[in-house]
CSV table of C-alpha atoms in Angstrom, one decimal:
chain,number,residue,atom,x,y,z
A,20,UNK,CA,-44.6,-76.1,187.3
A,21,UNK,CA,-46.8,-73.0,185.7
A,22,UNK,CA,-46.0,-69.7,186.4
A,23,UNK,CA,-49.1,-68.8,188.0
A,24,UNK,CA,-48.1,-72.2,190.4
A,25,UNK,CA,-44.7,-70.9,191.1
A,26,UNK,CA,-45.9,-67.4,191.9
A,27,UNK,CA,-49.0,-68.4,194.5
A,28,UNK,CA,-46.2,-70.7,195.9
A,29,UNK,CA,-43.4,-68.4,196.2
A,30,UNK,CA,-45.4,-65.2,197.1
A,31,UNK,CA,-45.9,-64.1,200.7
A,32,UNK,CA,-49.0,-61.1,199.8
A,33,UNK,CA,-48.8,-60.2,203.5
A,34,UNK,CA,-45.0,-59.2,203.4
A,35,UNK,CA,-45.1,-58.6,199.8
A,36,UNK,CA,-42.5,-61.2,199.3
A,37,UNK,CA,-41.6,-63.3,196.5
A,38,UNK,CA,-39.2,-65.7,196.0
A,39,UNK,CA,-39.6,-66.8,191.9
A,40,UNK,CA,-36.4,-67.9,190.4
A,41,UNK,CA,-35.7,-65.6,187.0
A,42,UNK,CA,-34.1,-68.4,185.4
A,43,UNK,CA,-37.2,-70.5,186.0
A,44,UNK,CA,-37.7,-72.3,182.4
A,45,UNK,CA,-41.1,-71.1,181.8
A,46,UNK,CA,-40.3,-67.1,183.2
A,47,UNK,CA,-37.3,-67.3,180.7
A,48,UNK,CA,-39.9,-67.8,177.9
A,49,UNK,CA,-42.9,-65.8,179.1
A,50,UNK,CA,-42.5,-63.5,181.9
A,51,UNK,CA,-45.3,-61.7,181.2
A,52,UNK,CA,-47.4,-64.2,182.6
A,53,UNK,CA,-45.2,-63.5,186.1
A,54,UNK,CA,-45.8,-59.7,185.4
A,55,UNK,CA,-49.8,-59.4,184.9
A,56,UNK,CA,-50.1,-61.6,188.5
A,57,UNK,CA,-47.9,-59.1,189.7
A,58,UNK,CA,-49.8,-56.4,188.6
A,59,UNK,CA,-53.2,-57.8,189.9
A,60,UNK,CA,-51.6,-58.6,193.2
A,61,UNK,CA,-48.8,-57.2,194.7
A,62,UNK,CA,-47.2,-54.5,191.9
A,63,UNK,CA,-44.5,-53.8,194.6
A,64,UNK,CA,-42.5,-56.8,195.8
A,65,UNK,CA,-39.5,-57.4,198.0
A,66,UNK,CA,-37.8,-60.0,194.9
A,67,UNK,CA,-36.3,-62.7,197.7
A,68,UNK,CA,-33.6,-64.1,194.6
A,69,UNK,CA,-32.0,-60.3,194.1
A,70,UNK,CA,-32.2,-59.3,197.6
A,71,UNK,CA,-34.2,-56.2,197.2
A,72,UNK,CA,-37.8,-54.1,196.5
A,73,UNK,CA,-38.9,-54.6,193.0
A,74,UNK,CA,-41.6,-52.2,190.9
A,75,UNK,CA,-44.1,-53.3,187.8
A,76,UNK,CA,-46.3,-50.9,187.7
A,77,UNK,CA,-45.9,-47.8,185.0
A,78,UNK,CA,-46.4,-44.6,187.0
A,79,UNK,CA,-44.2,-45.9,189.9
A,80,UNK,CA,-41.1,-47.1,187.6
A,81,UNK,CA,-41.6,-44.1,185.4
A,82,UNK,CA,-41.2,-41.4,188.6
A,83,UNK,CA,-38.5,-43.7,190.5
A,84,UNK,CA,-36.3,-43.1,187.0
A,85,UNK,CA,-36.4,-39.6,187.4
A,86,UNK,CA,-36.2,-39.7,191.7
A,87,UNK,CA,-33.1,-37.7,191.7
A,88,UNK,CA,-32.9,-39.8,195.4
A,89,UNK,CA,-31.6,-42.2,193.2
A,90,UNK,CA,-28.9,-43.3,191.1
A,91,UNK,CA,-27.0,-45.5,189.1
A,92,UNK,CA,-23.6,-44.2,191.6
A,93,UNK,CA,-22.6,-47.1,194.0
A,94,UNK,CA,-21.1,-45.0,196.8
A,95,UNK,CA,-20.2,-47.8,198.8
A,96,UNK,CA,-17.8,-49.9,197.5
A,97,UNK,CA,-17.4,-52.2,194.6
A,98,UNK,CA,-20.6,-53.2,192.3
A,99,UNK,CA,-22.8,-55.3,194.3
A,100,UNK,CA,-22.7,-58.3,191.4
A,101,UNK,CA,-20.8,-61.0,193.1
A,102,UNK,CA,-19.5,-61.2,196.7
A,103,UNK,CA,-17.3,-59.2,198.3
A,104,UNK,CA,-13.8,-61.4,197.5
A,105,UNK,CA,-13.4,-59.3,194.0
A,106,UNK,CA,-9.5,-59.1,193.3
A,107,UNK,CA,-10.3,-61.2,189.9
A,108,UNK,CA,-12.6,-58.7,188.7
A,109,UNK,CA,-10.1,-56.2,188.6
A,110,UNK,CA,-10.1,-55.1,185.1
A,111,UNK,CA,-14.0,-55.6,184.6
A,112,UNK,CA,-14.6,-53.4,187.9
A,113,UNK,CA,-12.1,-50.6,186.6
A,114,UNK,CA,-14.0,-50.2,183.2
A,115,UNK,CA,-17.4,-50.3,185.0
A,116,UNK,CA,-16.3,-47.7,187.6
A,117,UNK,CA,-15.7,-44.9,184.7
A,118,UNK,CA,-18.8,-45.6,182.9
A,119,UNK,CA,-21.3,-43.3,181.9
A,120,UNK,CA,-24.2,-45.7,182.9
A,121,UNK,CA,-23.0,-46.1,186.3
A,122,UNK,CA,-21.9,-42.4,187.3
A,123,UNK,CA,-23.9,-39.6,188.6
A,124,UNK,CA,-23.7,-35.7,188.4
A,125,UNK,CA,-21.3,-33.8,187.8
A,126,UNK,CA,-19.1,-36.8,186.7
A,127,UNK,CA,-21.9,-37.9,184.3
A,128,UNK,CA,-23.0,-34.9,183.1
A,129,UNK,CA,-19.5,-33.9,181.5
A,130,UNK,CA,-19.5,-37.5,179.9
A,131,UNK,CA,-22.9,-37.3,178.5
A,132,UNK,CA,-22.5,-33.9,176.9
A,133,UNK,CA,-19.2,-34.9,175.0
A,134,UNK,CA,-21.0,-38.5,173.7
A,135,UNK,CA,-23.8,-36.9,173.1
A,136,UNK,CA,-23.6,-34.4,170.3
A,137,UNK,CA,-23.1,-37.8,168.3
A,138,UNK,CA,-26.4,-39.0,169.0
A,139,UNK,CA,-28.7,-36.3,169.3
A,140,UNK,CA,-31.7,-37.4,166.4
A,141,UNK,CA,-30.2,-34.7,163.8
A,142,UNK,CA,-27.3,-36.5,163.8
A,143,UNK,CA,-28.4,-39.7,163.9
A,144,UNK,CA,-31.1,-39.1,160.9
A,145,UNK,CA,-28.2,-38.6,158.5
A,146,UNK,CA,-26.9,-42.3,158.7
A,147,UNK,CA,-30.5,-44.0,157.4
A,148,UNK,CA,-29.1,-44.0,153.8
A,149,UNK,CA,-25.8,-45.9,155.1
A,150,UNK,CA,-28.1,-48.1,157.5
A,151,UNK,CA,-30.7,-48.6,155.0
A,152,UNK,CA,-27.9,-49.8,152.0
A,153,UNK,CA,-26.2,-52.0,155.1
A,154,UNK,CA,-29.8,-53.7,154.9
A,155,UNK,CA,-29.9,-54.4,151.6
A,156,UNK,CA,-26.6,-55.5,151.6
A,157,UNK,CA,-27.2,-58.0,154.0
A,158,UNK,CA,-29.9,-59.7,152.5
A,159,UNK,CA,-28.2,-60.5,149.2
A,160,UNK,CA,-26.0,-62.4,151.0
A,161,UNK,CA,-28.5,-65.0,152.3
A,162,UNK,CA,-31.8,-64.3,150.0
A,163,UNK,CA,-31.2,-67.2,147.5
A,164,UNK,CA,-30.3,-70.0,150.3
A,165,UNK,CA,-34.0,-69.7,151.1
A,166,UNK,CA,-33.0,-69.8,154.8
A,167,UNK,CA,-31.1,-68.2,157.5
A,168,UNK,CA,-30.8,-67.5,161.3
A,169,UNK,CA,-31.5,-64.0,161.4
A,170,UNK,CA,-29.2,-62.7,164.6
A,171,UNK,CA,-26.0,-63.3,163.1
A,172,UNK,CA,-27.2,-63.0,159.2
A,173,UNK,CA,-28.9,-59.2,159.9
A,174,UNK,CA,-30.0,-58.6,163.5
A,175,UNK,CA,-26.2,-58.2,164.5
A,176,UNK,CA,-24.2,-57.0,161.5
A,177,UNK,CA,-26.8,-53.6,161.4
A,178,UNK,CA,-25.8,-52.3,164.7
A,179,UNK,CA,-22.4,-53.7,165.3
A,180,UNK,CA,-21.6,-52.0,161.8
A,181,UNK,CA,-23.0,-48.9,162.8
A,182,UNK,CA,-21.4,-47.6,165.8
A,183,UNK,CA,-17.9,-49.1,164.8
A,184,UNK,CA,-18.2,-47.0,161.7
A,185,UNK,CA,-19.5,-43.8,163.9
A,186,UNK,CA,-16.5,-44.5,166.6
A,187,UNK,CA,-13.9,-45.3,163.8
A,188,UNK,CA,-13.0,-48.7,164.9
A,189,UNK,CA,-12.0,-51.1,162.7
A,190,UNK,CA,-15.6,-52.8,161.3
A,191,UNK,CA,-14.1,-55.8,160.6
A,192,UNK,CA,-13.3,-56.1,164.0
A,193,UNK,CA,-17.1,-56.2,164.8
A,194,UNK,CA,-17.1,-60.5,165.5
A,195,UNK,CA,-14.5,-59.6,167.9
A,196,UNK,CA,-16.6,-56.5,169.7
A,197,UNK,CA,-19.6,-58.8,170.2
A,198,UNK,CA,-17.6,-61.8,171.6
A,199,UNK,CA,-16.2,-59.1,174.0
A,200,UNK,CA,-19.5,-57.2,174.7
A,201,UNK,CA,-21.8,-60.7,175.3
A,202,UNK,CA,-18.9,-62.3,177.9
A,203,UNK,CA,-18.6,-58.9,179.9
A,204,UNK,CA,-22.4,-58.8,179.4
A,205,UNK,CA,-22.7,-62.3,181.6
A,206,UNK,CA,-21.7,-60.7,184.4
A,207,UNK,CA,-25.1,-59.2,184.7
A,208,UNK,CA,-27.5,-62.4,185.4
A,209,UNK,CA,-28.1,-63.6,188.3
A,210,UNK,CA,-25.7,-66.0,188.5
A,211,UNK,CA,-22.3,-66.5,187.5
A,212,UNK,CA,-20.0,-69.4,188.3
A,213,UNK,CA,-16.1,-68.4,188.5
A,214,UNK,CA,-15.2,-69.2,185.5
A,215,UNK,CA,-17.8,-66.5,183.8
A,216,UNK,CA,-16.5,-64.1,186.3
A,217,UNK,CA,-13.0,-64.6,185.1
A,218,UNK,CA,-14.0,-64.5,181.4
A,219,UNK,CA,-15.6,-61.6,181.6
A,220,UNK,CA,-12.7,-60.1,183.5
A,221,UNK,CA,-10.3,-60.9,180.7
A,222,UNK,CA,-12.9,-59.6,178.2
A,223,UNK,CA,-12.7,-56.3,179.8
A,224,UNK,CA,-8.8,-56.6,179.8
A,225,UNK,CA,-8.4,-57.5,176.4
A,226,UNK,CA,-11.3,-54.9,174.9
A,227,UNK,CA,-9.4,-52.3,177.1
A,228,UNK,CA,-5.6,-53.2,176.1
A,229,UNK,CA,-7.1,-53.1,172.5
A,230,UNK,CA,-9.1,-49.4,172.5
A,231,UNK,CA,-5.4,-48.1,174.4
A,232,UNK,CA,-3.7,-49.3,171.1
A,233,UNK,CA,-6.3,-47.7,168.7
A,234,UNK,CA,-6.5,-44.4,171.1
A,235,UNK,CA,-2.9,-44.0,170.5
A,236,UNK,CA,-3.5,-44.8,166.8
A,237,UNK,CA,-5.9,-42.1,166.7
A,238,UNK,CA,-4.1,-39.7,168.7
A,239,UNK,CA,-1.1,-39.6,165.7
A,240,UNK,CA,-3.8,-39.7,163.4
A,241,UNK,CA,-7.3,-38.1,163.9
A,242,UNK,CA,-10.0,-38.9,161.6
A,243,UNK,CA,-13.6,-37.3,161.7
A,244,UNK,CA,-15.2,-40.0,163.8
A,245,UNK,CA,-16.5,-39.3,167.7
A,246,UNK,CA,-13.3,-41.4,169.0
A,247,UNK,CA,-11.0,-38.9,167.7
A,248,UNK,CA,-13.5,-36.2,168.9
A,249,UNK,CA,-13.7,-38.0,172.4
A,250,UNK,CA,-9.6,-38.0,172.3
A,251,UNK,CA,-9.5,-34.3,171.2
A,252,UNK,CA,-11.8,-33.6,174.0
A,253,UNK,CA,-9.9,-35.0,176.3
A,254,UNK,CA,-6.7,-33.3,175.0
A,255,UNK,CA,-8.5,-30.2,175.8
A,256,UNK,CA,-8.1,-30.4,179.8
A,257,UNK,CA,-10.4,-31.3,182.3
A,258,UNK,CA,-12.8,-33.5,180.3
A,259,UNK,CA,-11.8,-37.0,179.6
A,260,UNK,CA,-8.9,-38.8,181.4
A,261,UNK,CA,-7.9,-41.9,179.4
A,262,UNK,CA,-9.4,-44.7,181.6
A,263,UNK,CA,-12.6,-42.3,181.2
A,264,UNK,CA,-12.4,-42.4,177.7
A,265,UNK,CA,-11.8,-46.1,177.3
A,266,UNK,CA,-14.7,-47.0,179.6
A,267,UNK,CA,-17.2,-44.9,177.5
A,268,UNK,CA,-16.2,-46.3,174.4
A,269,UNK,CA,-16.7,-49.5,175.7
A,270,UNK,CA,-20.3,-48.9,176.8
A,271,UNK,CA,-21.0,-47.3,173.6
A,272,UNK,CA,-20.2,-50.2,171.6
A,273,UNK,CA,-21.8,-52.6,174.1
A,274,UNK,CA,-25.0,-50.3,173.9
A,275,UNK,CA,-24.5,-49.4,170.4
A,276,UNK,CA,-25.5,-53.4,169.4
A,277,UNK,CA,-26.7,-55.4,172.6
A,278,UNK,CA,-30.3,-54.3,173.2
A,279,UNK,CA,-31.2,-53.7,169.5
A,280,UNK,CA,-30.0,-57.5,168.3
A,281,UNK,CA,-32.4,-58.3,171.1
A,282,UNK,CA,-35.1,-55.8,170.3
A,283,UNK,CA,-35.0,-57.0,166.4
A,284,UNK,CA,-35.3,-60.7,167.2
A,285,UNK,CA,-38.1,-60.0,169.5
A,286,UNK,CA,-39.7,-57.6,166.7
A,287,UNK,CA,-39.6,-59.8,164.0
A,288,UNK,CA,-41.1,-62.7,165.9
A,289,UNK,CA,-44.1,-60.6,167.3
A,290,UNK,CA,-44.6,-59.3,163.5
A,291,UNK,CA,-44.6,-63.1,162.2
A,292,UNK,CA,-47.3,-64.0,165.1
A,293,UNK,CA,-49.8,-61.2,163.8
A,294,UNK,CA,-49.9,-63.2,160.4
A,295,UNK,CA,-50.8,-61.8,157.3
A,296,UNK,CA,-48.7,-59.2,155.2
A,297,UNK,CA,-46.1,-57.8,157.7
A,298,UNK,CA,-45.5,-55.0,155.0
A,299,UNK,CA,-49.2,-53.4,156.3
A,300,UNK,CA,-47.0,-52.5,159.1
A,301,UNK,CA,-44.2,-50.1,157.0
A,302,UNK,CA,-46.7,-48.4,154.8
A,303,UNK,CA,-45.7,-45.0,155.8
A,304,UNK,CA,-42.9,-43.4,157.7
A,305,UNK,CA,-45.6,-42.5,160.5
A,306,UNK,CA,-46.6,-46.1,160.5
A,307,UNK,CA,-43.3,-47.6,160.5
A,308,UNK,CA,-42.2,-45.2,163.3
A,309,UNK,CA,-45.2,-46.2,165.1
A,310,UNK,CA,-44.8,-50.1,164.6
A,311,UNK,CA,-41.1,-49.8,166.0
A,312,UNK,CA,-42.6,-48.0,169.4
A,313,UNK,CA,-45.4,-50.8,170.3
A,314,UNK,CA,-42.7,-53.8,169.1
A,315,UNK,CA,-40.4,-51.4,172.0
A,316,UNK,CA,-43.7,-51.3,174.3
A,317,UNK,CA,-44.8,-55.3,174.3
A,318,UNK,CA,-41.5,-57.4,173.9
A,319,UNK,CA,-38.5,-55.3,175.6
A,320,UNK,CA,-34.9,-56.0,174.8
A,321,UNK,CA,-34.0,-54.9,178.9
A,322,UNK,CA,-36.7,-56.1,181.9
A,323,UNK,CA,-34.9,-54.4,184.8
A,324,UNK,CA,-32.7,-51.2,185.6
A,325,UNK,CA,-31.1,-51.3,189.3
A,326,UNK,CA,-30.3,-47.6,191.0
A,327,UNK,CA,-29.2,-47.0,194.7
A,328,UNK,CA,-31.0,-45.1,196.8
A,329,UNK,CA,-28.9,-42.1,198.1
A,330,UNK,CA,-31.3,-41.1,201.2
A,331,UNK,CA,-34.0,-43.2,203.3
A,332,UNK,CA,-37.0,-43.3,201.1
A,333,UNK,CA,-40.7,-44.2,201.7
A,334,UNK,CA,-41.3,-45.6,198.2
A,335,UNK,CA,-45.1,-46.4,199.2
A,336,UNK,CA,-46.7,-46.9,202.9
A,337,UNK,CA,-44.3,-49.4,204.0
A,338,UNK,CA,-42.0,-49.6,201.9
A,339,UNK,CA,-38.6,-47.5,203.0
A,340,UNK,CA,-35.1,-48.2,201.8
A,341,UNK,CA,-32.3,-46.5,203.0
A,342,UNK,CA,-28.9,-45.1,201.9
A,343,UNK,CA,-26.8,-48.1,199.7
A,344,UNK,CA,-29.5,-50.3,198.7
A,345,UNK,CA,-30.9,-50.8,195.6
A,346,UNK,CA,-34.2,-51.0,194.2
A,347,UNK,CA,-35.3,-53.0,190.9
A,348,UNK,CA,-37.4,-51.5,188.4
A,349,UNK,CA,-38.9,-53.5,186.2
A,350,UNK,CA,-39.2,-52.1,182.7
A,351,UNK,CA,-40.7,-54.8,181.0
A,352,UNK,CA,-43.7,-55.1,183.5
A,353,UNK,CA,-44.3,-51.2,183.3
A,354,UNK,CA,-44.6,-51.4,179.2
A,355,UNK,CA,-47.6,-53.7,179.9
A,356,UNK,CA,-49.1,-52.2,183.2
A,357,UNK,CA,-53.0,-52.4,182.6
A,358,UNK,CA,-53.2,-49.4,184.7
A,359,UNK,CA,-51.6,-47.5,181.9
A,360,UNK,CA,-52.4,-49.1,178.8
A,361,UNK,CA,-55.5,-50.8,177.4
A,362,UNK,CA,-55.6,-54.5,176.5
A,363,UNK,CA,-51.7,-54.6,177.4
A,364,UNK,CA,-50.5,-57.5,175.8
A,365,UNK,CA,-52.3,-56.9,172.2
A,366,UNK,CA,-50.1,-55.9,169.7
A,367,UNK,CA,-51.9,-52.3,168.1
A,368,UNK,CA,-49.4,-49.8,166.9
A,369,UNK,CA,-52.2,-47.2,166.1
A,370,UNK,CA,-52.9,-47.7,170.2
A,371,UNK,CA,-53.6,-44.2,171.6
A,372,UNK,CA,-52.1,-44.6,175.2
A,373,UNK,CA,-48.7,-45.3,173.2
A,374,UNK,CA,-45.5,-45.0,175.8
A,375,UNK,CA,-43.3,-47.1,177.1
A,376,UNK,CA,-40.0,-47.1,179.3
A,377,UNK,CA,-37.8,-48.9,177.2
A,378,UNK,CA,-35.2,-46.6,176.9
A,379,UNK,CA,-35.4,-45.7,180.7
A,380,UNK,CA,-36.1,-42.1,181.6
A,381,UNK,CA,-34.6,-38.9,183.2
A,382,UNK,CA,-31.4,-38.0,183.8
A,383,UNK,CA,-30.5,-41.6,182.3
A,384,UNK,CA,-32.4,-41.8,179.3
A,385,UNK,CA,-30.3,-43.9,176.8
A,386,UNK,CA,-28.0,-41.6,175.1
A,387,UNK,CA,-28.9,-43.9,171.6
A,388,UNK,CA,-32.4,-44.3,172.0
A,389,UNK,CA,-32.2,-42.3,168.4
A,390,UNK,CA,-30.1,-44.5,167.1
A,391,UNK,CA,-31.7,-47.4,168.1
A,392,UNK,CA,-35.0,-46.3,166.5
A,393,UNK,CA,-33.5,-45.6,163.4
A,394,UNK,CA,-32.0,-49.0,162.8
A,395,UNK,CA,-35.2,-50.9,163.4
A,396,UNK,CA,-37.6,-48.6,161.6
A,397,UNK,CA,-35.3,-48.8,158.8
A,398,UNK,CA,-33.9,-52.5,159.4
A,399,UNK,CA,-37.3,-54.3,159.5
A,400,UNK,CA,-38.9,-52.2,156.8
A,401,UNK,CA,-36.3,-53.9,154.3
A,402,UNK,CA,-36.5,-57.0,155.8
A,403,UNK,CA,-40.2,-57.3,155.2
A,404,UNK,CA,-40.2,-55.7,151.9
A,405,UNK,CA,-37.8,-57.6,150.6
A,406,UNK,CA,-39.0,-61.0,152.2
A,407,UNK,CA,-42.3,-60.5,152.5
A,408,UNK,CA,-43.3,-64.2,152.3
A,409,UNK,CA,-40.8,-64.4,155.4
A,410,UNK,CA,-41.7,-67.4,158.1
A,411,UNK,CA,-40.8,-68.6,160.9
A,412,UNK,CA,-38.7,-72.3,160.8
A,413,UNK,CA,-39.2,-72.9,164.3
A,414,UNK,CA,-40.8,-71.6,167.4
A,415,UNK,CA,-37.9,-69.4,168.7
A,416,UNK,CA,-37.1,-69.4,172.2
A,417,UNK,CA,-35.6,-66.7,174.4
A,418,UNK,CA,-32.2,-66.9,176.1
A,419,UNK,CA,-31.8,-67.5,179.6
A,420,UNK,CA,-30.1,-63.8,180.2
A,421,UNK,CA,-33.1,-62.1,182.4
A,422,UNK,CA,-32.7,-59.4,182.8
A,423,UNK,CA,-31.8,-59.3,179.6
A,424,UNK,CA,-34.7,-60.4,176.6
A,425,UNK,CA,-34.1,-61.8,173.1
A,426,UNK,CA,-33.5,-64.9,171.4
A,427,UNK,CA,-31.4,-67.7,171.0
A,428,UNK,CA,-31.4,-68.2,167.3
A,429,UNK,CA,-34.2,-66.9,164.5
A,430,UNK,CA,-34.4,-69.1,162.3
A,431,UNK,CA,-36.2,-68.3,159.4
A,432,UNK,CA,-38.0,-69.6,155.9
A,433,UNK,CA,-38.6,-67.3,153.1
């Protein structure tokens, strides 16, 4: 069944309902199909498979990020992931509860201002000699076999590198982190038989048990990394418990690599499908900088950000939620919304209505949206200089993580 089938099928315009399954083969592979009906004909939806109001359009998702109505803070109990019988999700839950990304003020603004002097652009602009030289380094290690699947070869390695060197864990623990990260990561589809549910509770239990080790390694031994500055910050008094501490570091290294493996999978391939010279792209620092944002804008590494509404609400004329539920925000529909951009789904770095939600907004921007730029401005620059002739060996296909995006494997000729 098409898309546009699936969604005059499953959509009730009258009620502004829609039942569309996000695992549906053909939404896993193009949603943005799903997204421009949307956005000709019912922008706001009540999304029947998540159980609550959904938002494509730009201005809407852009002001509902920075509603301080609502937040990221479940006040009512456990995450609302699986049902209510959650005794085997002990460890997974105890991590999420002390993470930055699901906290609110003040709670979150003391986290955020310790993480954050690591990550603020200044900072961040002094590691593109050491991300640039990882690049390279890379590269010679699969340039003569002519081949390679780019995600575990040099999507991975760049980021995963990165912010294990930045928090001083051990880099060579990095296949390790990402084995972690992606089974706790699981938990976030829509869903999850028990057995993923389990395995991403002892992924949280064993990534915990393992940061408690290397905290206390640290603690005798401080080095100039922002673990030991997080642990003498803590030391200092009211600022970071332990299981504070150890649920921030988690998130930063599950940030620190998950959405830009995805974001330079999905860049690459919309590069290759411009054809020609993808090196006209990198010319100049401006034009690189620019590239990154509209690969960002068209083919998002994250499609939807959940908050909880912390009053009743009238969204839009009727449309109300009230205290406890949540609302979806769909960040890969805003980026092409074409109320907000012209010709949305064309690929034109020099556009001049360039913007994009990506990296969310307010109070919750992503603390390594820097970070993140960096490593694909100077990430894809080396790739396409140095493999210019670069092709694709097979149509790539996207994994079946919404609301996650990127790839399962990028396989590549050069």
């Amino acid at each position: 069944m098409s898309i546009e089938t699936a969604l005059v099928a499953g959509a009730d315009r009258t009620q502004r309902r829609l039942s569309l399954s996000p695992r549906a083969p053909a939404f896993v592979q193009d949603p943005y199909q799903a997204y421009g009906w949307l956005h000709a004909h019912m922008p706001a939806f009540y999304w029947q498979d998540y159980g609550f109001w959904c938002f494509a359009g730009f201005d809407t998702v852009n002001r509902l990020l920075r509603d301080r109505r609502f937040g990221r803070e479940n006040r009512w109990g456990p995450p609302a992931i699986v049902g209510p019988d959650r005794a085997h999700l002990a460890d997974f839950d105890a991590v999420e509860a002390r993470s930055l990304l699901e906290l609110e003020p003040p709670a979150h603004t003391r986290l955020r201002k310790l993480v954050n002097r690591a990550f603020v652009s200044r900072q961040v602009e002094r590691l593109r000699p050491r991300v640039e030289a990882l690049a390279h380094a890379l590269i010679d290690r699969f340039v003569d076999k002519g081949e390679a699947d780019l995600l575990p070869a040099f999507a991975t390695p760049i980021p995963v590198t990165v912010i294990a060197e930045m928090l001083g864990v051990p880099v060579e623990m990095g296949d390790r982190l990402v084995a972690w990260s992606n089974r706790m990561v699981a938990m976030y589809t829509l869903t999850q038989d028990r057995e993923t549910e389990h395995d991403a509770n002892r992924a949280a239990r064993d990534f915990a048990a393992f940061l408690r080790g290397y905290v206390r390694e640290r603690r005798e031994a401080p080095g100039d990394d922002l673990l030991s500055l997080l642990i003498e910050a803590s030391d200092d008094g009211e600022q970071l418990d332990e299981d504070e501490l150890i649920s921030s570091v988690i998130l930063l290294l599950n940030a620190g690599h998950e959405a830009t493996v995805h974001q330079t999978g999905n860049a690459v391939r919309t590069l290759l499908a411009e054809g020609g010279d993808p090196r006209r792209f990198f010319e100049t620092p401006e034009a690189t900088a620019a590239t990154v944002e509209e690969c960002l804008r068209i083919d998002a590494p994250l499609h939807m950000f959940t908050r909880y509404a912390y009053e009743t609400v009238e969204i839009k004329p009727g449309i109300t939620v009230n205290p406890g539920e949540r609302i979806g925000l769909l960040l890969g529909a805003a980026n092409c919304d074409p109320a907000a951009f012209s010709a949305p789904r064309r690929f034109d770095p020099a556009r001049a209505d360039q913007k994009n939600v990506t990296f969310g907004a307010g109070i919750h921007f992503c603390i390594g949206a820097p970070l993140a730029r960096l490593e694909l401005q100077v990430g894809l620059k080396v790739l396409f200089d140095r493999l210019p002739g670069l092709r694709l060996a097979e149509t790539p296909r996207y994994r079946d993580i919404y609301h996650f995006r990127g790839l399962e494997r990028l396989n590549v000729r050069f």
